[in-house]
CSV table of C-alpha atoms in Angstrom, one decimal:
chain,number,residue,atom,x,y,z
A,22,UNK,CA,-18.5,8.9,22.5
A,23,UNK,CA,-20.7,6.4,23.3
A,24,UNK,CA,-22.3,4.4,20.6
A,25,UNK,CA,-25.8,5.1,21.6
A,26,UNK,CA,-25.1,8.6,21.3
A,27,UNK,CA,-24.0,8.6,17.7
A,28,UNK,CA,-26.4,8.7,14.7
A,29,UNK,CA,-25.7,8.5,11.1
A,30,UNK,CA,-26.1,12.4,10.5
A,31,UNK,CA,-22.8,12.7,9.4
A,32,UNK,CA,-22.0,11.8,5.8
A,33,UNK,CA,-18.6,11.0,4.3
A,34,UNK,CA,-18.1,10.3,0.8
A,35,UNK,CA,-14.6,8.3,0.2
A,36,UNK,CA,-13.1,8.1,-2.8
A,37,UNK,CA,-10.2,5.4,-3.5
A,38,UNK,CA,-8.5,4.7,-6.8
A,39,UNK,CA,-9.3,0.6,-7.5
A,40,UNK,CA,-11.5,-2.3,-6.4
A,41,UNK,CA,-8.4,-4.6,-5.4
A,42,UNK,CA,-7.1,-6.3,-2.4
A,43,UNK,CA,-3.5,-4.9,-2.1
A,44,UNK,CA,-1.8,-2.8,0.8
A,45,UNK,CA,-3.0,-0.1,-0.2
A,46,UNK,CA,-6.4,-1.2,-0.5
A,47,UNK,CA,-6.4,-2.5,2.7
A,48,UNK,CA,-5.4,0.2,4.6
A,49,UNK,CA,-8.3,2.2,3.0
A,50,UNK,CA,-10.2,-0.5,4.7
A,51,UNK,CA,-9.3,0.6,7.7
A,52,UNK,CA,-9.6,4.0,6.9
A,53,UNK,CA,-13.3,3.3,6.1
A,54,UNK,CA,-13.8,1.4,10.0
A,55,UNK,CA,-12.2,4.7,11.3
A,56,UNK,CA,-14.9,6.7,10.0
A,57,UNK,CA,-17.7,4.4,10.8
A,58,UNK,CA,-16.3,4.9,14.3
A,59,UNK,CA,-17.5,7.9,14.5
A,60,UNK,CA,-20.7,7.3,14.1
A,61,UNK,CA,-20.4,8.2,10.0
A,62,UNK,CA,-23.0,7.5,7.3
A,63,UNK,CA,-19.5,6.1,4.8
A,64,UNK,CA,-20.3,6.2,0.9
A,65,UNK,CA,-17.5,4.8,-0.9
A,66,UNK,CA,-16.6,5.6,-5.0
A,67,UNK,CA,-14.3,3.8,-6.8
A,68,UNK,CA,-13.7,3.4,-10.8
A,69,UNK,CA,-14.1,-0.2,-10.9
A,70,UNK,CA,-15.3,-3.5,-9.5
A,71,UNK,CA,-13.3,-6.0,-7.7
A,72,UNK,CA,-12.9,-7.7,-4.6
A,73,UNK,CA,-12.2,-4.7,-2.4
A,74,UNK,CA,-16.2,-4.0,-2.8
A,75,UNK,CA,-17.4,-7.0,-1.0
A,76,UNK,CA,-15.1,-5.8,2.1
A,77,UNK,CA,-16.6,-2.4,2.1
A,78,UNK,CA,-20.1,-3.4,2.4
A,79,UNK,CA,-19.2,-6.0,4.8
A,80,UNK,CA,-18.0,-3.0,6.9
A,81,UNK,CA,-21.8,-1.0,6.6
A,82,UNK,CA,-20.1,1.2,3.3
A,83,UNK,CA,-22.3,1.9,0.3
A,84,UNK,CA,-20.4,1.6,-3.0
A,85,UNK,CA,-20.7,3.9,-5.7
A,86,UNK,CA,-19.1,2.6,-8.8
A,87,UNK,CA,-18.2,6.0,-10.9
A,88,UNK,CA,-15.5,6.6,-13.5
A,89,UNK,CA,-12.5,9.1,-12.3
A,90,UNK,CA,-9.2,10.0,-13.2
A,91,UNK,CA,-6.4,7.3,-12.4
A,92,UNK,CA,-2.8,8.6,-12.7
A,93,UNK,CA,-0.8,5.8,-14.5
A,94,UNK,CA,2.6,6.6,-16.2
A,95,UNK,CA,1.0,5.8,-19.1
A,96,UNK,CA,-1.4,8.2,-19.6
A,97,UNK,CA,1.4,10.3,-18.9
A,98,UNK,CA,3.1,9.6,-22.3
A,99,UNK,CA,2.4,11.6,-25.2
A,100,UNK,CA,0.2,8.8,-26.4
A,101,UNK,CA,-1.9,8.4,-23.1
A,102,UNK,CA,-3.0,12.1,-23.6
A,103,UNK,CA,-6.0,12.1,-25.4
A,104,UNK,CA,-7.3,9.3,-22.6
A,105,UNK,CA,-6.1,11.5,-20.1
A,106,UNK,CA,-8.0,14.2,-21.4
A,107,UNK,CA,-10.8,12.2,-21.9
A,108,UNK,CA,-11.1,10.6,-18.3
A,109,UNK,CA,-10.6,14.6,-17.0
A,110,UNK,CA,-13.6,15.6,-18.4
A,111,UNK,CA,-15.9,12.3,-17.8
A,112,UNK,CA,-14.2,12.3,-13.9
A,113,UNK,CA,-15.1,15.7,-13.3
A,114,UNK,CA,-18.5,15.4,-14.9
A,115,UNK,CA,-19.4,12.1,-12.3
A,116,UNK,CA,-17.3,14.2,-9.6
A,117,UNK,CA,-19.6,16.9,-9.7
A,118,UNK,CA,-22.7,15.0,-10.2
A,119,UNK,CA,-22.1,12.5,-7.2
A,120,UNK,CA,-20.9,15.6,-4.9
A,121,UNK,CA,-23.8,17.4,-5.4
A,122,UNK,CA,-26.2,14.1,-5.0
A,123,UNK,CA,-24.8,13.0,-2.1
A,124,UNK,CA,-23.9,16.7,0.1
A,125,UNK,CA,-21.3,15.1,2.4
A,126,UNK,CA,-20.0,16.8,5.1
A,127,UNK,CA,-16.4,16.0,4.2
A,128,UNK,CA,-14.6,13.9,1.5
A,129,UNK,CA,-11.6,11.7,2.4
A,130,UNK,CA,-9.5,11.2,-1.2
A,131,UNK,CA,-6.8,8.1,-0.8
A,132,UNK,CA,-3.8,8.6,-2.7
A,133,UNK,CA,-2.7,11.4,-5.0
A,134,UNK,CA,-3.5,9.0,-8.4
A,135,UNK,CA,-7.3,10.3,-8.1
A,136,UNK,CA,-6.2,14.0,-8.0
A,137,UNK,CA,-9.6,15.0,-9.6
A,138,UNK,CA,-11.7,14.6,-6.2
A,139,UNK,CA,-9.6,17.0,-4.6
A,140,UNK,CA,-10.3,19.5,-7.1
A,141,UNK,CA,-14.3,19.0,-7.6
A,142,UNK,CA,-14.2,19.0,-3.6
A,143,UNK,CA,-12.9,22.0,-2.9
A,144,UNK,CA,-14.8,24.1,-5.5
A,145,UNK,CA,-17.8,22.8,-3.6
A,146,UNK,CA,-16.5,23.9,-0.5
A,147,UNK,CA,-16.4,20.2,0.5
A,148,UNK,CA,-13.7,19.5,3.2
A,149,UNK,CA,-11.1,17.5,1.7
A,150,UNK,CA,-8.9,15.3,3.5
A,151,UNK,CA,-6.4,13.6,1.3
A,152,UNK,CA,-4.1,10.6,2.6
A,153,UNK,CA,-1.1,10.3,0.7
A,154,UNK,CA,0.3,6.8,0.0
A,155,UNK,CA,3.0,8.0,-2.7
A,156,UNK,CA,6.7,9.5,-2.8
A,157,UNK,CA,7.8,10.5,-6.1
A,158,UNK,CA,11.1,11.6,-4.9
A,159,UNK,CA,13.3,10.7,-7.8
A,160,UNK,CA,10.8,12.5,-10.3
A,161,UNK,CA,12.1,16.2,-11.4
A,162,UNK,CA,11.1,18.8,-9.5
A,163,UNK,CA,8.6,20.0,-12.3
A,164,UNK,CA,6.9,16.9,-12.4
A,165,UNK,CA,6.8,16.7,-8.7
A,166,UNK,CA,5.3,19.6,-8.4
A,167,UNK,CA,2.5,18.9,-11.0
A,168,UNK,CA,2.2,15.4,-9.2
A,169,UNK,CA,1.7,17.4,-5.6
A,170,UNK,CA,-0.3,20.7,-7.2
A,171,UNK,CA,-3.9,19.4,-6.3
A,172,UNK,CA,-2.8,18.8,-2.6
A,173,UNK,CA,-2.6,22.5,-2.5
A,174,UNK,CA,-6.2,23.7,-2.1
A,175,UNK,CA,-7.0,20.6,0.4
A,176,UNK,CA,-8.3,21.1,3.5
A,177,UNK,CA,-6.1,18.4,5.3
A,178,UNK,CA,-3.1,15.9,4.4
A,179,UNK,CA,-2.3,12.6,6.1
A,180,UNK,CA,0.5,11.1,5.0
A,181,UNK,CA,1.9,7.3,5.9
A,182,UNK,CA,5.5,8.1,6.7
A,183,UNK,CA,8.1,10.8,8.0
A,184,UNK,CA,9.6,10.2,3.8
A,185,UNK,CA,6.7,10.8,2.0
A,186,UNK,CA,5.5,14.3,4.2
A,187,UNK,CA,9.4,15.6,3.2
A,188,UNK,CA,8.6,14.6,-0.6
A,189,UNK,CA,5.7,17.0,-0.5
A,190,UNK,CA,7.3,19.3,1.7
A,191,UNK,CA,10.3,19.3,-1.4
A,192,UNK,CA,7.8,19.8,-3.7
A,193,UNK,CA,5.7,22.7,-1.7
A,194,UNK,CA,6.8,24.0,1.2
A,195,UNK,CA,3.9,24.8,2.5
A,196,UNK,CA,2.3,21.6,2.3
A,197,UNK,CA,4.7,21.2,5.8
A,198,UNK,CA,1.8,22.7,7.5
A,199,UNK,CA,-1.2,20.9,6.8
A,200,UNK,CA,0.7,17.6,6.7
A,201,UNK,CA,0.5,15.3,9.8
A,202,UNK,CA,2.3,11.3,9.8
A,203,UNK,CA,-0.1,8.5,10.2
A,204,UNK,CA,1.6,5.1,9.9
A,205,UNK,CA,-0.4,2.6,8.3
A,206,UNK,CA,-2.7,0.8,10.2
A,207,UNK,CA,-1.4,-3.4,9.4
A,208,UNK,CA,-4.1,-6.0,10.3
A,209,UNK,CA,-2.1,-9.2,11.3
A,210,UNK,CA,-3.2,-12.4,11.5
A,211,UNK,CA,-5.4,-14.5,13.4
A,212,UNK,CA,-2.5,-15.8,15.6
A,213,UNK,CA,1.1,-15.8,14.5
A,214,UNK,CA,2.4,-19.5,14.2
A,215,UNK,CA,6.6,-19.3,14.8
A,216,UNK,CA,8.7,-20.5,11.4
A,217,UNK,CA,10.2,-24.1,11.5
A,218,UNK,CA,12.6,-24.5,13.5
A,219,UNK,CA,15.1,-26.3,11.2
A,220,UNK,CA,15.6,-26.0,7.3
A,221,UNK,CA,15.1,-28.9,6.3
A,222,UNK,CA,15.0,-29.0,2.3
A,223,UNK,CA,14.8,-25.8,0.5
A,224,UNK,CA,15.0,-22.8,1.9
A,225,UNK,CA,11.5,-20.9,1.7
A,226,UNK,CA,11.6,-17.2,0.4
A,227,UNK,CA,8.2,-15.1,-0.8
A,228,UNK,CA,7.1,-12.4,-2.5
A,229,UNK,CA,3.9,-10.7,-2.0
A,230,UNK,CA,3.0,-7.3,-3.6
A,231,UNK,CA,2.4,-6.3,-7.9
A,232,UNK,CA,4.7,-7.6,-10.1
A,233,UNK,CA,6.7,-4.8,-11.5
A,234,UNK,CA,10.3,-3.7,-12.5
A,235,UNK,CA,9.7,-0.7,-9.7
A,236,UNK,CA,9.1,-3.4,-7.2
A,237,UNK,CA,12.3,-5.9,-8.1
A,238,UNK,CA,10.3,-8.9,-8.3
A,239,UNK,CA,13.5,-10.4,-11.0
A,240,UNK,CA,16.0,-9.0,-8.0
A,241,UNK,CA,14.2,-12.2,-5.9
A,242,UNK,CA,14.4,-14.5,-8.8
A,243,UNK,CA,17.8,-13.6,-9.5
A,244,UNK,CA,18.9,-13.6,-5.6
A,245,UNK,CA,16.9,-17.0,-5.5
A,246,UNK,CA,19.4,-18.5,-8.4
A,247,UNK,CA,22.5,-17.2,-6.4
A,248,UNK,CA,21.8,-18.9,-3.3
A,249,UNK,CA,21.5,-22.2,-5.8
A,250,UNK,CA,24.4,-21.7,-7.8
A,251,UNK,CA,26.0,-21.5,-4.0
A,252,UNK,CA,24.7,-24.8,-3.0
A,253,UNK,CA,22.2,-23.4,-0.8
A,254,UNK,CA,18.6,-25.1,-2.1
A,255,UNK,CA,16.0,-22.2,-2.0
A,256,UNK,CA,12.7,-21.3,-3.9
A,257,UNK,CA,10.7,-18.6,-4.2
A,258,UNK,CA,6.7,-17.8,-4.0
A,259,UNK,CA,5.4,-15.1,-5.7
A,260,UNK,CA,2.3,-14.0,-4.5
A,261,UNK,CA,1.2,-11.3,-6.9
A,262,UNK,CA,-0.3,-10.0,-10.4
A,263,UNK,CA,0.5,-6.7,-12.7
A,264,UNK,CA,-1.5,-3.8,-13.3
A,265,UNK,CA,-3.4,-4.0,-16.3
A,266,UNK,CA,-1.4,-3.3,-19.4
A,267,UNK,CA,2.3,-4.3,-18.0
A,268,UNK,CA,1.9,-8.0,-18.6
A,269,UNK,CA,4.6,-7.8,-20.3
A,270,UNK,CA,6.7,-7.9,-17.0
A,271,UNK,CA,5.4,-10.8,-16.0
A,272,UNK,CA,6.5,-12.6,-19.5
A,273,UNK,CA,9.7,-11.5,-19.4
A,274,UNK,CA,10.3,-13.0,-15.2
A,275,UNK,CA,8.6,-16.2,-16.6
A,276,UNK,CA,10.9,-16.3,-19.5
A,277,UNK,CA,13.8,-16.1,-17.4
A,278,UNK,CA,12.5,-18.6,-15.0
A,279,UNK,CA,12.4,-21.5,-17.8
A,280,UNK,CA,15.4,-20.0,-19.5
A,281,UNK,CA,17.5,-20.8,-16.3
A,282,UNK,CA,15.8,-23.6,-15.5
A,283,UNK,CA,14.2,-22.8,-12.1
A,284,UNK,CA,10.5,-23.8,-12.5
A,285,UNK,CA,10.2,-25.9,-9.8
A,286,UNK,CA,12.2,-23.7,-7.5
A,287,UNK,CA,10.0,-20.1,-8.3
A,288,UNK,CA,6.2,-20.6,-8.2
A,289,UNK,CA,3.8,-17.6,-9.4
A,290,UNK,CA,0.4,-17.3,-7.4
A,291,UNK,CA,-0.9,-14.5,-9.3
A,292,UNK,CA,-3.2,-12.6,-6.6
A,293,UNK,CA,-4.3,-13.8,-3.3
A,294,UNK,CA,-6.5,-11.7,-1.2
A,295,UNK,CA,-5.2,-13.7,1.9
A,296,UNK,CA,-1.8,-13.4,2.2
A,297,UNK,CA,-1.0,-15.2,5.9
A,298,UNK,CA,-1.3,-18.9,4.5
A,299,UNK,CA,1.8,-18.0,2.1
A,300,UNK,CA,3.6,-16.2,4.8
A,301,UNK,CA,3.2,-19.1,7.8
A,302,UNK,CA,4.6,-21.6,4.9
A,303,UNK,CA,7.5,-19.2,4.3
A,304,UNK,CA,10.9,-18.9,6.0
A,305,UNK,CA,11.8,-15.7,5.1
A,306,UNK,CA,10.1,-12.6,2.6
A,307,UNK,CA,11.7,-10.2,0.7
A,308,UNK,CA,10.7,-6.6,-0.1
A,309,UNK,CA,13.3,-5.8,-3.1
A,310,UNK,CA,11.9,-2.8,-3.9
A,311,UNK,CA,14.1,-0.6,-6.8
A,312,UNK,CA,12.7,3.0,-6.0
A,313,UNK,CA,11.7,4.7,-3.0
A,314,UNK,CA,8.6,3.3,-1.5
A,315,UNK,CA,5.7,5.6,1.3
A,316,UNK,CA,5.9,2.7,3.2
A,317,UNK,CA,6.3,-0.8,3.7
A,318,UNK,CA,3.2,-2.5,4.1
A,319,UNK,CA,4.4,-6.1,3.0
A,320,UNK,CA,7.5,-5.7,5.4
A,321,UNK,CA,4.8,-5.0,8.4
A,322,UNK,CA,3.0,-8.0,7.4
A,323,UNK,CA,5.9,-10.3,7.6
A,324,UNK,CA,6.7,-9.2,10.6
A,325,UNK,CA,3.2,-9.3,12.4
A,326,UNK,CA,3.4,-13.1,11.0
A,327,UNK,CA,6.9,-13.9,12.6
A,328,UNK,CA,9.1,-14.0,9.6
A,329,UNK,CA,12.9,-12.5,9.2
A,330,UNK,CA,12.3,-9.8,6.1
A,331,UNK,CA,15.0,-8.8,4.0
A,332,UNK,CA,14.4,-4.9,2.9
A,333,UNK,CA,16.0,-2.3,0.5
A,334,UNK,CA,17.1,0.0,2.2
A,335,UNK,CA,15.5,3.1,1.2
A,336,UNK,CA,12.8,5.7,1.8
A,337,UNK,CA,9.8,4.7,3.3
A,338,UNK,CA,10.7,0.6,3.5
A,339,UNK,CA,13.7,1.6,5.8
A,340,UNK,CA,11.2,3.8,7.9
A,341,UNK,CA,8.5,0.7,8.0
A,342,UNK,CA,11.0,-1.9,9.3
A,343,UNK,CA,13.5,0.0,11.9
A,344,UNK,CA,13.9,-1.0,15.5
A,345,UNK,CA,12.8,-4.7,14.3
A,346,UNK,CA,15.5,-7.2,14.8
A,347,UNK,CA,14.6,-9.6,12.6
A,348,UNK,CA,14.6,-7.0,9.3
A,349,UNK,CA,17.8,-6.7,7.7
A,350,UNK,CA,18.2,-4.4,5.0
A,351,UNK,CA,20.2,-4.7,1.6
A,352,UNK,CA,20.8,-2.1,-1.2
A,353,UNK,CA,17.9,-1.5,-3.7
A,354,UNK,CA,18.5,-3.4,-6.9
A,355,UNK,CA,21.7,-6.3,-6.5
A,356,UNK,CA,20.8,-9.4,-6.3
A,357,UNK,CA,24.3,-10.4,-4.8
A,358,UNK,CA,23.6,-8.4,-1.6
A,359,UNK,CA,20.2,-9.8,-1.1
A,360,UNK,CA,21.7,-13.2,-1.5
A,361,UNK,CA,23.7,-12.6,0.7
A,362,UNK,CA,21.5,-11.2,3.6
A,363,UNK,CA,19.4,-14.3,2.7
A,364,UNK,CA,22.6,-16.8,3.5
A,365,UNK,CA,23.1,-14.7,6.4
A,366,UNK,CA,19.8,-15.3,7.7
A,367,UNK,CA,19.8,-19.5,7.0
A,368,UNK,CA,22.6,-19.2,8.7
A,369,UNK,CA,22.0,-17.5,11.6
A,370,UNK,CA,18.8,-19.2,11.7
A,371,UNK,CA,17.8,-19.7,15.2
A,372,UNK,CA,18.4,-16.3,16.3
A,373,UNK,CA,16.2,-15.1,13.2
A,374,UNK,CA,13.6,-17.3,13.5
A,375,UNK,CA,13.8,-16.0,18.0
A,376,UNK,CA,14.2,-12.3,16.8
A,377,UNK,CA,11.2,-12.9,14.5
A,378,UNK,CA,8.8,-13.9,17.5
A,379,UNK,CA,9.4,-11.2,19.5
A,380,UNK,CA,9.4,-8.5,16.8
A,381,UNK,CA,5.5,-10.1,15.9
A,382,UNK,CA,4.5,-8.9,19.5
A,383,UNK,CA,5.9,-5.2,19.3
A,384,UNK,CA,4.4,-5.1,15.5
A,385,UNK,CA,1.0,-5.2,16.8
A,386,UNK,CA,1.5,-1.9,18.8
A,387,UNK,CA,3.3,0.0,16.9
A,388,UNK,CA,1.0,-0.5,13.4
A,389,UNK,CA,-2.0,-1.8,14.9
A,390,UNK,CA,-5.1,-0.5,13.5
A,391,UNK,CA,-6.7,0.7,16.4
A,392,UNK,CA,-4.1,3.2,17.0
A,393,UNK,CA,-4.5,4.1,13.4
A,394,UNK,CA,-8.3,4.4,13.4
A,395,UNK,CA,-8.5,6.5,16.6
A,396,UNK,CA,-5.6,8.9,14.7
A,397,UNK,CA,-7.4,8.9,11.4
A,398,UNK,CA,-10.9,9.5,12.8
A,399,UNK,CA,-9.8,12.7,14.8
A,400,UNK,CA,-7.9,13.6,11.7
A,401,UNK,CA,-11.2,13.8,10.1
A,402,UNK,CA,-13.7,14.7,13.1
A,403,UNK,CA,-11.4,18.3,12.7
A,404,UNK,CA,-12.9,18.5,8.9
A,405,UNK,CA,-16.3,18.1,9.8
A,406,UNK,CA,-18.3,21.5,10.7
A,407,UNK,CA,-19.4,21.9,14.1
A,408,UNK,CA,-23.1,22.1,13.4
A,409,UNK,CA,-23.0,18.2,11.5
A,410,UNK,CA,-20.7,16.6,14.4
A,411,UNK,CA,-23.8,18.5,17.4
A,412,UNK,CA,-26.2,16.7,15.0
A,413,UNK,CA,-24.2,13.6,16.1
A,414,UNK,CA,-25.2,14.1,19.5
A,415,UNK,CA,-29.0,13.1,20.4
């Protein structure tokens, strides 16, 4: 449709679950240019302020800051219940109130931590599509099921992998039918520039993503020590901070750091909203993810900057870096085996480092983020009532 043709009749409200920069957060960025696309007026409600907001108006969005429900383990704890019940009621008050201001012609919900939105929605009559970023597969069944029970009365479901559609598909069946794949859309950078091409010094490995136990950020630092108890010099970035109330992680990896005396080999960042500086100074990354992952955002980005990435070998991660050369995948959790792919790759490094060019070129087609918009928006454009998409149409 031709952009003279399009006129902001349409109204989509999208709700996300934080203000950050992460991959998450970033692919909802895209998600909010695919709806613009289509000629969308975009309002965009979150719980919080942070940098994501700046983006979003950048991109022509209107940001409506508004308390909701955020599913964090825990709130899930006997303890976390009275918040929990707390932030129900006050999300579905602001829910409600917002919905009703506002009228959109359908609501796009990003994740299944705000499950709230999909509720309020629905008893509206609001089209819902709901993009699922999550895999709880390990999880009992019971708690699986409560996790998936809001999908259940929305209109659509998106998720970002084969893995996490059969999670949800273990959990309810029937969610099979409204469920279609969508692989996230990875924005890469301005121009790949190849690794060195010899390793001179240490050997370069980064992190990027939240610092938690769930991620294996301390599988790194402990791979990291291997390689220099081996006599191979190495050091780690870590490009990254924890969510709010699990500092505690990040104490305990800075303990170990000074207890075995690698300060000047590991290096925290905390956050950076601009990842491709770290990654163009790094020879390799790592994604040592502990449970099963949607997808692999982080891996993607390595590879659209032309760096070998060393993955677990699980879920969604396994799904996010097949049929790339340069990705070699370790068991989740042992820090012997991700040495060792590491070693592997120093060794082997000129094929790596030629593997790791070519893999940047097919990366851009096969998670680009204009295939993703043009799947997303006609995800949504099937939401929208016929009457609101003619009123499109001048």
């Amino acid at each position: 449709m031709n952009s003279s043709t399009r006129s902001p009749a349409v109204r989509i409200l999208m709700a996300h679950p934080s203000g950050e920069l992460y991959g998450s957060d970033r692919v909802f960025l895209e998600s909010v240019e695919a709806m613009t696309s289509i000629g969308a007026a975009v309002t965009v409600t979150i719980p919080s302020h942070g940098p994501l907001v700046r983006e979003l108006t950048a991109r022509g969005a209107d940001v409506v800051l508004h308390p909701t429900l955020v599913l964090r383990k825990n709130l899930m704890r006997p303890a976390g219940w009275p918040s929990l019940l707390l932030r129900s009621i006050a999300g579905t008050w602001h829910g409600w109130t917002l919905l009703n201001r506002l009228k959109p012609d359908a609501l796009y919900v990003s994740t299944l931590t705000i499950p709230l939105w999909t509720i309020v929605g629905r008893s509206l009559r609001c089209p819902v599509l709901v993009h699922v970023h999550e895999a709880e597969s390990k999880a009992v069944k019971p708690i699986r099921m409560l996790l998936n029970a809001p999908l259940l009365p929305a209109s659509k479901v998106v998720c970002n992998s084969r893995y996490s559609a059969e999670v949800l598909a273990g959990a309810f069946p029937g969610l099979r039918r409204k469920a279609s794949v969508i692989y996230n859309g990875v924005r890469g950078p301005d121009g790949p520039v190849p690794a060195r091409v010899e390793l001179e010094g240490k050997f370069r490995v980064l992190y990027v993503g939240r610092l938690s136990e769930r991620k294996g950020v301390d599988v790194a630092v402990n791979a990291v020590r291997i390689l220099i108890e081996r006599g191979r010099p190495a050091s780690l970035d870590i490009v990254g901070a924890v969510f709010e109330g699990y500092e505690w992680y990040e104490e305990e990896l800075r303990r170990y750091v000074a207890c075995n005396g690698l300060e000047h080999e590991v290096r925290f960042h905390g956050f950076d909203p601009d990842v491709w500086p770290h990654l163009m100074r790094a020879d390799v990354a790592v994604v040592p993810s502990r449970g099963d992952e949607p997808f692999g955002n982080t891996a993607v980005e390595a590879v659209l900057a032309a760096r070998p990435v060393v993955v677990s070998n699980t879920s969604g991660l396994r799904e996010a870096a097949e049929n790339y050369a340069s990705a070699v995948f370790v068991e989740p959790g042992k820090p012997e085996d991700l040495a060792d792919a590491l070693q592997r790759v120093a060794e082997e490094w000129p094929s790596f480092r030629e593997r790791a060019v070519q893999d940047a070129e097919a990366a851009l087609e096969r998670n680009g983020i204009v295939q993703y918009r043009t799947s997303l928006a006609a995800e949504m454009t099937g939401l929208i009532p016929a009457e609101s998409v003619q009123q499109r149409v001048l």
